[in-house]
mmCIF file of N, CA and C in Angstrom:
data_model
loop_
_atom_site.group_PDB
_atom_site.id
_atom_site.type_symbol
_atom_site.label_atom_id
_atom_site.label_comp_id
_atom_site.label_asym_id
_atom_site.label_seq_id
_atom_site.Cartn_x
_atom_site.Cartn_y
_atom_site.Cartn_z
ATOM 1 N N MET A 20 121.598 111.904 112.392
ATOM 2 C CA MET A 20 120.364 111.820 112.882
ATOM 3 C C MET A 20 119.861 113.462 112.714
ATOM 4 N N LEU A 21 118.772 113.805 112.438
ATOM 5 C CA LEU A 21 118.135 115.325 112.184
ATOM 6 C C LEU A 21 118.322 115.792 113.162
ATOM 7 N N LEU A 22 117.855 115.452 114.605
ATOM 8 C CA LEU A 22 117.717 115.949 115.945
ATOM 9 C C LEU A 22 119.123 116.159 116.544
ATOM 10 N N ALA A 23 119.971 115.926 115.840
ATOM 11 C CA ALA A 23 121.342 115.854 116.674
ATOM 12 C C ALA A 23 122.176 117.226 116.561
ATOM 13 N N GLU A 24 122.423 117.936 117.840
ATOM 14 C CA GLU A 24 123.280 118.902 118.021
ATOM 15 C C GLU A 24 124.269 119.165 116.800
ATOM 16 N N PRO A 25 124.545 120.356 116.311
ATOM 17 C CA PRO A 25 125.479 120.411 115.247
ATOM 18 C C PRO A 25 126.861 121.021 115.826
ATOM 19 N N GLN A 26 127.742 120.582 115.587
ATOM 20 C CA GLN A 26 128.995 121.030 116.014
ATOM 21 C C GLN A 26 129.126 122.668 116.124
ATOM 22 N N SER A 27 130.186 122.633 117.018
ATOM 23 C CA SER A 27 129.941 124.177 117.317
ATOM 24 C C SER A 27 131.577 124.566 116.011
ATOM 25 N N THR A 28 131.435 125.546 115.836
ATOM 26 C CA THR A 28 132.180 126.652 114.613
ATOM 27 C C THR A 28 132.241 128.047 115.044
ATOM 28 N N PRO A 29 133.561 128.622 114.303
ATOM 29 C CA PRO A 29 133.682 129.979 114.740
ATOM 30 C C PRO A 29 132.608 130.995 114.111
ATOM 31 N N ALA A 30 132.003 130.475 113.151
ATOM 32 C CA ALA A 30 130.707 131.288 112.758
ATOM 33 C C ALA A 30 129.471 131.477 113.891
ATOM 34 N N ASP A 31 129.795 130.597 114.911
ATOM 35 C CA ASP A 31 128.555 130.687 115.915
ATOM 36 C C ASP A 31 128.547 131.854 116.821
ATOM 37 N N PHE A 32 127.150 131.935 117.399
ATOM 38 C CA PHE A 32 126.795 133.295 118.103
ATOM 39 C C PHE A 32 126.447 132.291 119.236
ATOM 40 N N HIS A 33 127.315 133.436 120.171
ATOM 41 C CA HIS A 33 126.859 132.947 121.843
ATOM 42 C C HIS A 33 126.319 133.881 122.825
ATOM 43 N N PHE A 34 125.040 133.644 123.074
ATOM 44 C CA PHE A 34 124.930 134.784 124.598
ATOM 45 C C PHE A 34 123.918 133.940 125.440
ATOM 46 N N HIS A 35 123.606 134.435 126.475
ATOM 47 C CA HIS A 35 122.805 133.639 127.316
ATOM 48 C C HIS A 35 121.444 134.318 127.511
ATOM 49 N N ILE A 36 120.072 133.554 127.964
ATOM 50 C CA ILE A 36 119.385 134.194 128.460
ATOM 51 C C ILE A 36 118.887 133.690 129.781
ATOM 52 N N GLY A 37 119.337 134.681 131.168
ATOM 53 C CA GLY A 37 119.642 133.983 132.288
ATOM 54 C C GLY A 37 120.968 133.294 132.491
ATOM 55 N N ARG A 38 120.343 132.029 132.947
ATOM 56 C CA ARG A 38 121.274 130.870 133.189
ATOM 57 C C ARG A 38 121.654 130.091 131.694
ATOM 58 N N ILE A 39 120.308 130.481 131.184
ATOM 59 C CA ILE A 39 120.893 129.370 129.881
ATOM 60 C C ILE A 39 121.261 129.655 128.673
ATOM 61 N N PRO A 40 122.550 129.108 128.746
ATOM 62 C CA PRO A 40 123.561 129.335 127.264
ATOM 63 C C PRO A 40 122.842 129.056 125.997
ATOM 64 N N VAL A 41 123.023 129.948 124.752
ATOM 65 C CA VAL A 41 122.321 129.889 123.907
ATOM 66 C C VAL A 41 123.106 130.228 122.886
ATOM 67 N N ARG A 42 123.557 129.322 121.850
ATOM 68 C CA ARG A 42 124.008 129.266 120.527
ATOM 69 C C ARG A 42 123.526 128.962 119.861
ATOM 70 N N VAL A 43 123.858 130.341 118.405
ATOM 71 C CA VAL A 43 122.975 130.053 117.547
ATOM 72 C C VAL A 43 123.990 129.579 115.958
ATOM 73 N N THR A 44 124.290 128.678 115.263
ATOM 74 C CA THR A 44 124.765 128.511 114.297
ATOM 75 C C THR A 44 125.232 129.598 113.387
ATOM 76 N N GLY A 45 126.355 129.758 112.428
ATOM 77 C CA GLY A 45 126.251 130.340 111.581
ATOM 78 C C GLY A 45 125.178 129.985 109.980
ATOM 79 N N TRP A 46 124.574 128.578 110.392
ATOM 80 C CA TRP A 46 124.033 128.353 109.564
ATOM 81 C C TRP A 46 122.705 128.623 109.159
ATOM 82 N N PHE A 47 122.421 129.116 110.604
ATOM 83 C CA PHE A 47 121.061 129.619 111.195
ATOM 84 C C PHE A 47 120.488 130.441 110.307
ATOM 85 N N TRP A 48 120.921 131.698 109.878
ATOM 86 C CA TRP A 48 120.878 133.068 109.693
ATOM 87 C C TRP A 48 120.594 132.878 107.689
ATOM 88 N N PRO A 49 121.627 132.241 107.384
ATOM 89 C CA PRO A 49 120.904 132.104 105.998
ATOM 90 C C PRO A 49 120.201 131.067 105.632
ATOM 91 N N ALA A 50 119.975 130.389 106.364
ATOM 92 C CA ALA A 50 118.649 129.125 105.990
ATOM 93 C C ALA A 50 117.235 129.890 106.766
ATOM 94 N N ALA A 51 117.321 130.927 107.240
ATOM 95 C CA ALA A 51 116.173 131.449 108.201
ATOM 96 C C ALA A 51 115.916 131.912 106.436
ATOM 97 N N GLY A 52 116.802 133.138 106.049
ATOM 98 C CA GLY A 52 116.501 133.770 105.390
ATOM 99 C C GLY A 52 116.006 133.404 103.676
ATOM 100 N N LEU A 53 116.629 131.945 103.540
ATOM 101 C CA LEU A 53 116.456 131.447 102.343
ATOM 102 C C LEU A 53 115.234 130.596 102.401
ATOM 103 N N PHE A 54 114.594 130.495 103.694
ATOM 104 C CA PHE A 54 113.483 130.096 103.775
ATOM 105 C C PHE A 54 112.085 130.917 103.450
ATOM 106 N N GLY A 55 112.736 132.222 104.056
ATOM 107 C CA GLY A 55 111.473 133.646 103.403
ATOM 108 C C GLY A 55 111.777 134.125 102.288
ATOM 109 N N TRP A 56 112.641 133.555 101.186
ATOM 110 C CA TRP A 56 113.018 134.562 100.274
ATOM 111 C C TRP A 56 111.751 135.048 99.049
ATOM 112 N N GLY A 57 111.136 133.620 98.882
ATOM 113 C CA GLY A 57 109.806 133.888 98.522
ATOM 114 C C GLY A 57 108.717 134.897 99.009
ATOM 115 N N LEU A 58 108.618 134.643 100.329
ATOM 116 C CA LEU A 58 107.540 135.578 100.488
ATOM 117 C C LEU A 58 107.533 137.056 100.682
ATOM 118 N N ALA A 59 109.076 137.337 101.072
ATOM 119 C CA ALA A 59 109.535 138.798 101.024
ATOM 120 C C ALA A 59 109.783 138.989 99.487
ATOM 121 N N GLN A 60 110.061 137.687 98.533
ATOM 122 C CA GLN A 60 110.095 138.805 97.213
ATOM 123 C C GLN A 60 108.482 138.691 96.377
ATOM 124 N N SER A 61 107.590 138.115 96.348
ATOM 125 C CA SER A 61 106.435 138.020 96.579
ATOM 126 C C SER A 61 105.829 139.613 96.970
ATOM 127 N N LEU A 62 106.045 139.978 98.106
ATOM 128 C CA LEU A 62 105.239 141.280 99.075
ATOM 129 C C LEU A 62 106.623 142.091 98.351
ATOM 130 N N ALA A 63 107.656 141.995 98.222
ATOM 131 C CA ALA A 63 108.485 143.225 97.585
ATOM 132 C C ALA A 63 108.479 143.921 96.357
ATOM 133 N N GLY A 64 107.651 142.596 94.918
ATOM 134 C CA GLY A 64 108.322 143.095 93.748
ATOM 135 C C GLY A 64 109.560 143.198 93.616
ATOM 136 N N ASP A 65 109.890 144.280 92.478
ATOM 137 C CA ASP A 65 111.064 144.642 92.253
ATOM 138 C C ASP A 65 112.207 145.259 92.730
ATOM 139 N N ASN A 66 111.142 145.932 93.835
ATOM 140 C CA ASN A 66 112.452 147.179 95.197
ATOM 141 C C ASN A 66 112.673 146.008 96.046
ATOM 142 N N THR A 67 114.322 146.454 95.434
ATOM 143 C CA THR A 67 115.706 145.620 96.305
ATOM 144 C C THR A 67 116.132 145.898 97.685
ATOM 145 N N ARG A 68 115.448 147.460 98.214
ATOM 146 C CA ARG A 68 115.348 148.073 99.449
ATOM 147 C C ARG A 68 114.557 147.376 100.172
ATOM 148 N N THR A 69 113.324 147.156 99.666
ATOM 149 C CA THR A 69 111.750 146.914 100.528
ATOM 150 C C THR A 69 112.362 145.216 100.687
ATOM 151 N N LEU A 70 112.661 144.499 99.150
ATOM 152 C CA LEU A 70 112.938 142.818 99.683
ATOM 153 C C LEU A 70 113.835 142.715 100.945
ATOM 154 N N LEU A 71 115.126 143.535 101.131
ATOM 155 C CA LEU A 71 115.666 143.428 102.040
ATOM 156 C C LEU A 71 115.395 143.396 103.438
ATOM 157 N N ILE A 72 114.374 144.395 103.479
ATOM 158 C CA ILE A 72 113.906 145.174 104.875
ATOM 159 C C ILE A 72 112.956 144.108 105.022
ATOM 160 N N TYR A 73 112.308 143.268 104.590
ATOM 161 C CA TYR A 73 111.117 142.142 104.423
ATOM 162 C C TYR A 73 111.599 140.888 105.056
ATOM 163 N N LEU A 74 112.656 141.089 104.101
ATOM 164 C CA LEU A 74 114.120 139.181 104.847
ATOM 165 C C LEU A 74 114.222 139.709 106.012
ATOM 166 N N GLY A 75 115.299 140.469 106.503
ATOM 167 C CA GLY A 75 115.375 141.215 107.710
ATOM 168 C C GLY A 75 114.463 140.756 108.779
ATOM 169 N N VAL A 76 113.247 141.353 108.639
ATOM 170 C CA VAL A 76 112.203 141.331 109.321
ATOM 171 C C VAL A 76 111.564 139.691 109.111
ATOM 172 N N TRP A 77 111.923 139.127 108.711
ATOM 173 C CA TRP A 77 111.169 137.752 108.375
ATOM 174 C C TRP A 77 112.427 137.096 109.280
ATOM 175 N N VAL A 78 113.348 137.172 109.153
ATOM 176 C CA VAL A 78 114.963 136.572 109.688
ATOM 177 C C VAL A 78 114.390 136.753 111.432
ATOM 178 N N LEU A 79 114.318 138.024 111.751
ATOM 179 C CA LEU A 79 114.209 138.186 112.966
ATOM 180 C C LEU A 79 112.689 137.332 113.553
ATOM 181 N N VAL A 80 111.947 137.483 112.846
ATOM 182 C CA VAL A 80 110.569 136.957 113.640
ATOM 183 C C VAL A 80 110.870 135.297 113.568
ATOM 184 N N VAL A 81 111.836 134.794 112.567
ATOM 185 C CA VAL A 81 112.177 133.224 112.653
ATOM 186 C C VAL A 81 112.604 133.110 114.267
ATOM 187 N N PHE A 82 113.628 134.158 114.492
ATOM 188 C CA PHE A 82 114.800 133.789 115.635
ATOM 189 C C PHE A 82 114.052 134.393 116.441
ATOM 190 N N CYS A 83 113.489 134.603 116.588
ATOM 191 C CA CYS A 83 112.543 135.084 118.030
ATOM 192 C C CYS A 83 111.420 133.862 118.371
ATOM 193 N N SER A 84 111.055 133.335 117.004
ATOM 194 C CA SER A 84 109.737 132.541 117.523
ATOM 195 C C SER A 84 110.620 131.278 117.744
ATOM 196 N N ILE A 85 111.719 130.969 117.007
ATOM 197 C CA ILE A 85 111.950 129.315 117.571
ATOM 198 C C ILE A 85 112.814 129.768 119.195
ATOM 199 N N LEU A 86 113.393 130.887 119.334
ATOM 200 C CA LEU A 86 113.981 130.898 120.433
ATOM 201 C C LEU A 86 112.931 130.726 121.424
ATOM 202 N N VAL A 87 111.796 131.900 121.582
ATOM 203 C CA VAL A 87 110.700 131.376 122.416
ATOM 204 C C VAL A 87 110.285 129.883 122.569
ATOM 205 N N HIS A 88 110.230 129.212 121.561
ATOM 206 C CA HIS A 88 109.791 127.818 121.448
ATOM 207 C C HIS A 88 110.788 127.150 122.433
ATOM 208 N N GLU A 89 111.911 127.317 122.554
ATOM 209 C CA GLU A 89 113.071 126.286 122.642
ATOM 210 C C GLU A 89 113.260 126.802 124.059
ATOM 211 N N LEU A 90 112.987 128.145 124.486
ATOM 212 C CA LEU A 90 113.204 128.678 126.029
ATOM 213 C C LEU A 90 112.213 127.982 127.052
ATOM 214 N N GLY A 91 110.858 127.975 126.192
ATOM 215 C CA GLY A 91 109.758 127.257 126.805
ATOM 216 C C GLY A 91 110.380 125.574 127.007
ATOM 217 N N HIS A 92 111.003 124.745 126.234
ATOM 218 C CA HIS A 92 111.731 123.862 127.052
ATOM 219 C C HIS A 92 112.392 123.609 127.286
ATOM 220 N N ALA A 93 113.742 124.733 127.775
ATOM 221 C CA ALA A 93 114.991 125.045 128.778
ATOM 222 C C ALA A 93 114.113 125.211 129.798
ATOM 223 N N LEU A 94 112.982 126.168 130.148
ATOM 224 C CA LEU A 94 112.262 126.563 131.406
ATOM 225 C C LEU A 94 112.108 125.187 132.006
ATOM 226 N N ALA A 95 111.295 124.467 131.031
ATOM 227 C CA ALA A 95 110.651 123.472 132.160
ATOM 228 C C ALA A 95 111.459 122.264 132.078
ATOM 229 N N PHE A 96 112.440 122.443 131.277
ATOM 230 C CA PHE A 96 113.559 121.371 131.992
ATOM 231 C C PHE A 96 114.134 122.232 133.690
ATOM 232 N N ALA A 97 113.997 123.331 133.629
ATOM 233 C CA ALA A 97 114.849 123.907 134.889
ATOM 234 C C ALA A 97 113.923 123.633 136.036
ATOM 235 N N ALA A 98 112.353 123.609 135.812
ATOM 236 C CA ALA A 98 111.383 123.531 136.546
ATOM 237 C C ALA A 98 111.773 122.557 137.239
ATOM 238 N N SER A 99 112.403 121.147 135.884
ATOM 239 C CA SER A 99 112.608 119.828 136.661
ATOM 240 C C SER A 99 113.921 120.137 137.379
ATOM 241 N N GLY A 100 114.482 120.752 137.478
ATOM 242 C CA GLY A 100 115.540 120.772 138.228
ATOM 243 C C GLY A 100 116.983 120.016 137.070
ATOM 244 N N GLN A 101 116.788 120.084 136.092
ATOM 245 C CA GLN A 101 117.660 119.656 134.786
ATOM 246 C C GLN A 101 118.172 120.816 134.199
ATOM 247 N N SER A 102 119.290 120.847 134.033
ATOM 248 C CA SER A 102 120.253 122.500 133.381
ATOM 249 C C SER A 102 120.243 121.887 131.801
ATOM 250 N N SER A 103 120.035 122.928 131.055
ATOM 251 C CA SER A 103 119.829 122.657 129.570
ATOM 252 C C SER A 103 120.519 124.089 129.043
ATOM 253 N N ARG A 104 120.670 123.485 127.561
ATOM 254 C CA ARG A 104 121.340 124.744 126.616
ATOM 255 C C ARG A 104 120.710 124.502 125.562
ATOM 256 N N ILE A 105 120.150 126.173 124.509
ATOM 257 C CA ILE A 105 119.383 126.347 123.602
ATOM 258 C C ILE A 105 120.630 126.078 122.192
ATOM 259 N N VAL A 106 120.195 125.476 121.280
ATOM 260 C CA VAL A 106 121.185 125.758 120.035
ATOM 261 C C VAL A 106 119.654 126.054 118.742
ATOM 262 N N LEU A 107 120.220 127.045 118.017
ATOM 263 C CA LEU A 107 119.439 127.664 117.039
ATOM 264 C C LEU A 107 120.384 126.904 115.383
ATOM 265 N N TYR A 108 119.922 126.203 114.755
ATOM 266 C CA TYR A 108 120.749 125.952 113.714
ATOM 267 C C TYR A 108 119.684 125.903 112.150
ATOM 268 N N HIS A 109 120.150 125.300 111.233
ATOM 269 C CA HIS A 109 119.606 125.770 110.237
ATOM 270 C C HIS A 109 118.402 124.481 109.897
ATOM 271 N N PHE A 110 118.186 123.861 110.561
ATOM 272 C CA PHE A 110 116.748 122.968 111.027
ATOM 273 C C PHE A 110 115.829 123.425 111.489
ATOM 274 N N GLY A 111 116.207 124.740 112.708
ATOM 275 C CA GLY A 111 115.184 124.606 113.693
ATOM 276 C C GLY A 111 115.942 124.820 115.042
ATOM 277 N N GLY A 112 116.004 124.347 116.153
ATOM 278 C CA GLY A 112 116.202 124.467 117.308
ATOM 279 C C GLY A 112 116.059 122.991 118.321
ATOM 280 N N LEU A 113 117.062 123.473 119.363
ATOM 281 C CA LEU A 113 117.038 122.325 120.237
ATOM 282 C C LEU A 113 117.248 123.086 121.452
ATOM 283 N N ALA A 114 116.690 122.517 122.824
ATOM 284 C CA ALA A 114 116.672 122.628 124.053
ATOM 285 C C ALA A 114 117.557 121.217 124.345
ATOM 286 N N VAL A 115 118.533 121.471 124.504
ATOM 287 C CA VAL A 115 119.812 120.151 125.082
ATOM 288 C C VAL A 115 119.925 120.250 126.682
ATOM 289 N N PRO A 116 119.370 119.122 127.423
ATOM 290 C CA PRO A 116 119.608 118.989 128.656
ATOM 291 C C PRO A 116 121.282 118.496 129.103
ATOM 292 N N THR A 117 121.823 118.996 129.772
ATOM 293 C CA THR A 117 122.957 119.112 130.198
ATOM 294 C C THR A 117 123.114 118.624 131.565
ATOM 295 N N GLY A 118 124.544 118.153 132.223
ATOM 296 C CA GLY A 118 124.551 117.652 133.412
ATOM 297 C C GLY A 118 123.861 116.142 133.839
ATOM 298 N N MET A 119 124.045 115.989 135.052
ATOM 299 C CA MET A 119 123.299 115.018 135.460
ATOM 300 C C MET A 119 121.799 114.945 135.341
ATOM 301 N N PRO A 120 121.092 113.520 134.467
ATOM 302 C CA PRO A 120 119.577 113.733 134.144
ATOM 303 C C PRO A 120 119.162 113.596 135.841
ATOM 304 N N ALA A 121 117.918 114.692 135.749
ATOM 305 C CA ALA A 121 116.708 114.999 136.655
ATOM 306 C C ALA A 121 116.012 113.924 136.970
ATOM 307 N N PRO A 122 116.239 113.613 138.676
ATOM 308 C CA PRO A 122 115.251 112.380 138.722
ATOM 309 C C PRO A 122 113.857 112.749 138.641
ATOM 310 N N ALA A 123 113.365 113.990 138.599
ATOM 311 C CA ALA A 123 112.083 114.217 138.263
ATOM 312 C C ALA A 123 111.534 113.936 136.612
ATOM 313 N N LEU A 124 112.700 113.766 135.902
ATOM 314 C CA LEU A 124 112.010 113.538 134.524
ATOM 315 C C LEU A 124 112.343 112.155 134.327
ATOM 316 N N LYS A 125 112.166 111.003 134.892
ATOM 317 C CA LYS A 125 111.776 109.599 135.226
ATOM 318 C C LYS A 125 110.382 109.598 134.835
ATOM 319 N N SER A 126 109.644 110.785 135.266
ATOM 320 C CA SER A 126 108.324 110.535 135.510
ATOM 321 C C SER A 126 107.740 111.096 133.820
ATOM 322 N N PRO A 127 106.461 109.804 133.641
ATOM 323 C CA PRO A 127 106.600 110.478 131.623
ATOM 324 C C PRO A 127 105.687 111.804 131.916
ATOM 325 N N LEU A 128 105.012 112.220 133.079
ATOM 326 C CA LEU A 128 104.212 113.261 133.023
ATOM 327 C C LEU A 128 105.018 114.910 133.120
ATOM 328 N N ARG A 129 106.341 114.392 133.734
ATOM 329 C CA ARG A 129 107.296 115.707 133.925
ATOM 330 C C ARG A 129 107.587 115.645 132.278
ATOM 331 N N ARG A 130 108.114 114.814 131.814
ATOM 332 C CA ARG A 130 108.736 114.831 130.374
ATOM 333 C C ARG A 130 107.772 114.995 129.631
ATOM 334 N N LEU A 131 105.891 115.082 129.553
ATOM 335 C CA LEU A 131 105.199 115.510 128.548
ATOM 336 C C LEU A 131 105.255 116.895 128.717
ATOM 337 N N ALA A 132 105.367 117.470 130.383
ATOM 338 C CA ALA A 132 105.242 118.895 130.511
ATOM 339 C C ALA A 132 106.430 119.272 129.862
ATOM 340 N N VAL A 133 107.792 118.949 129.581
ATOM 341 C CA VAL A 133 108.792 119.865 129.023
ATOM 342 C C VAL A 133 108.695 119.780 127.279
ATOM 343 N N SER A 134 107.754 118.453 126.682
ATOM 344 C CA SER A 134 107.460 118.320 125.467
ATOM 345 C C SER A 134 106.617 119.420 125.066
ATOM 346 N N ALA A 135 105.613 119.744 125.615
ATOM 347 C CA ALA A 135 104.826 120.738 125.420
ATOM 348 C C ALA A 135 104.643 122.536 126.027
ATOM 349 N N ALA A 136 105.665 122.515 126.388
ATOM 350 C CA ALA A 136 106.560 123.553 126.833
ATOM 351 C C ALA A 136 106.839 124.602 125.878
ATOM 352 N N GLY A 137 107.599 123.826 124.943
ATOM 353 C CA GLY A 137 107.705 124.634 123.665
ATOM 354 C C GLY A 137 106.931 125.361 123.069
ATOM 355 N N PRO A 138 105.741 124.447 122.689
ATOM 356 C CA PRO A 138 104.364 125.007 121.604
ATOM 357 C C PRO A 138 103.798 125.957 122.771
ATOM 358 N N VAL A 139 103.701 125.723 124.138
ATOM 359 C CA VAL A 139 102.904 126.649 125.308
ATOM 360 C C VAL A 139 103.327 127.950 124.883
ATOM 361 N N ALA A 140 104.705 128.043 125.251
ATOM 362 C CA ALA A 140 105.158 129.072 124.934
ATOM 363 C C ALA A 140 104.786 130.198 123.359
ATOM 364 N N GLN A 141 105.122 129.443 122.292
ATOM 365 C CA GLN A 141 104.872 129.985 121.234
ATOM 366 C C GLN A 141 103.334 130.408 121.240
ATOM 367 N N LEU A 142 102.496 129.557 121.918
ATOM 368 C CA LEU A 142 101.199 130.170 121.837
ATOM 369 C C LEU A 142 100.859 131.389 122.632
ATOM 370 N N CYS A 143 101.585 131.393 123.623
ATOM 371 C CA CYS A 143 101.570 132.529 124.812
ATOM 372 C C CYS A 143 101.974 133.857 123.755
ATOM 373 N N LEU A 144 103.734 133.812 123.014
ATOM 374 C CA LEU A 144 103.910 134.740 121.911
ATOM 375 C C LEU A 144 102.866 134.916 121.277
ATOM 376 N N ALA A 145 102.201 134.385 120.618
ATOM 377 C CA ALA A 145 101.275 134.443 119.379
ATOM 378 C C ALA A 145 100.188 135.398 120.071
ATOM 379 N N ILE A 146 99.891 134.981 121.370
ATOM 380 C CA ILE A 146 98.834 135.729 121.954
ATOM 381 C C ILE A 146 98.915 136.889 121.926
ATOM 382 N N VAL A 147 100.324 137.372 122.979
ATOM 383 C CA VAL A 147 100.756 138.565 122.740
ATOM 384 C C VAL A 147 100.619 139.703 121.574
ATOM 385 N N VAL A 148 101.362 139.136 120.588
ATOM 386 C CA VAL A 148 101.503 139.410 119.204
ATOM 387 C C VAL A 148 99.974 139.687 118.557
ATOM 388 N N VAL A 149 99.133 138.989 119.089
ATOM 389 C CA VAL A 149 97.944 139.452 118.452
ATOM 390 C C VAL A 149 97.219 140.371 119.203
ATOM 391 N N ALA A 150 97.308 140.315 120.494
ATOM 392 C CA ALA A 150 96.600 141.607 121.316
ATOM 393 C C ALA A 150 97.575 143.163 120.795
ATOM 394 N N ILE A 151 98.750 142.765 120.793
ATOM 395 C CA ILE A 151 99.449 144.041 120.445
ATOM 396 C C ILE A 151 98.943 144.631 118.907
ATOM 397 N N VAL A 152 98.645 143.965 118.133
ATOM 398 C CA VAL A 152 98.287 144.302 116.593
ATOM 399 C C VAL A 152 96.844 144.862 117.175
ATOM 400 N N MET A 153 96.175 143.816 117.782
ATOM 401 C CA MET A 153 94.750 144.767 117.872
ATOM 402 C C MET A 153 94.640 146.121 118.734
ATOM 403 N N MET A 154 95.368 146.013 119.605
ATOM 404 C CA MET A 154 95.538 147.680 120.317
ATOM 405 C C MET A 154 96.204 148.620 119.640
ATOM 406 N N LEU A 155 97.213 148.267 118.144
ATOM 407 C CA LEU A 155 97.541 148.931 117.465
ATOM 408 C C LEU A 155 96.468 149.462 116.412
ATOM 409 N N GLY A 156 95.490 149.046 116.278
ATOM 410 C CA GLY A 156 94.324 149.147 115.185
ATOM 411 C C GLY A 156 94.982 148.345 113.894
#
């Protein structure tokens, strides 16, 4: 199944955002780099140093973007009384509910809110980034 959580490996990086555990699989980083390789190469031309800088920035942006998206889902789960964890992997990310299912999540409206929370979080991030870029000129 495409959206199944990948198994844990020694290459995984673990941290917490508040009470939400986050796991970044070892394959997330090369997959993000491979995904941005063509763009970085077209911007950098023949300059290897510039290519590596663009690639590093790309991977950081992909990491932050997917993390914010999954954090939106995880915070909506928390608002519904459901604990969860975040996994970033080579296909993107997952907010995985943990523990006993929260009774509030039986409501279709509440499940819709959890589903919409990821894109809404990314939209908020985009608004902040655009505002900063506009302020900096």
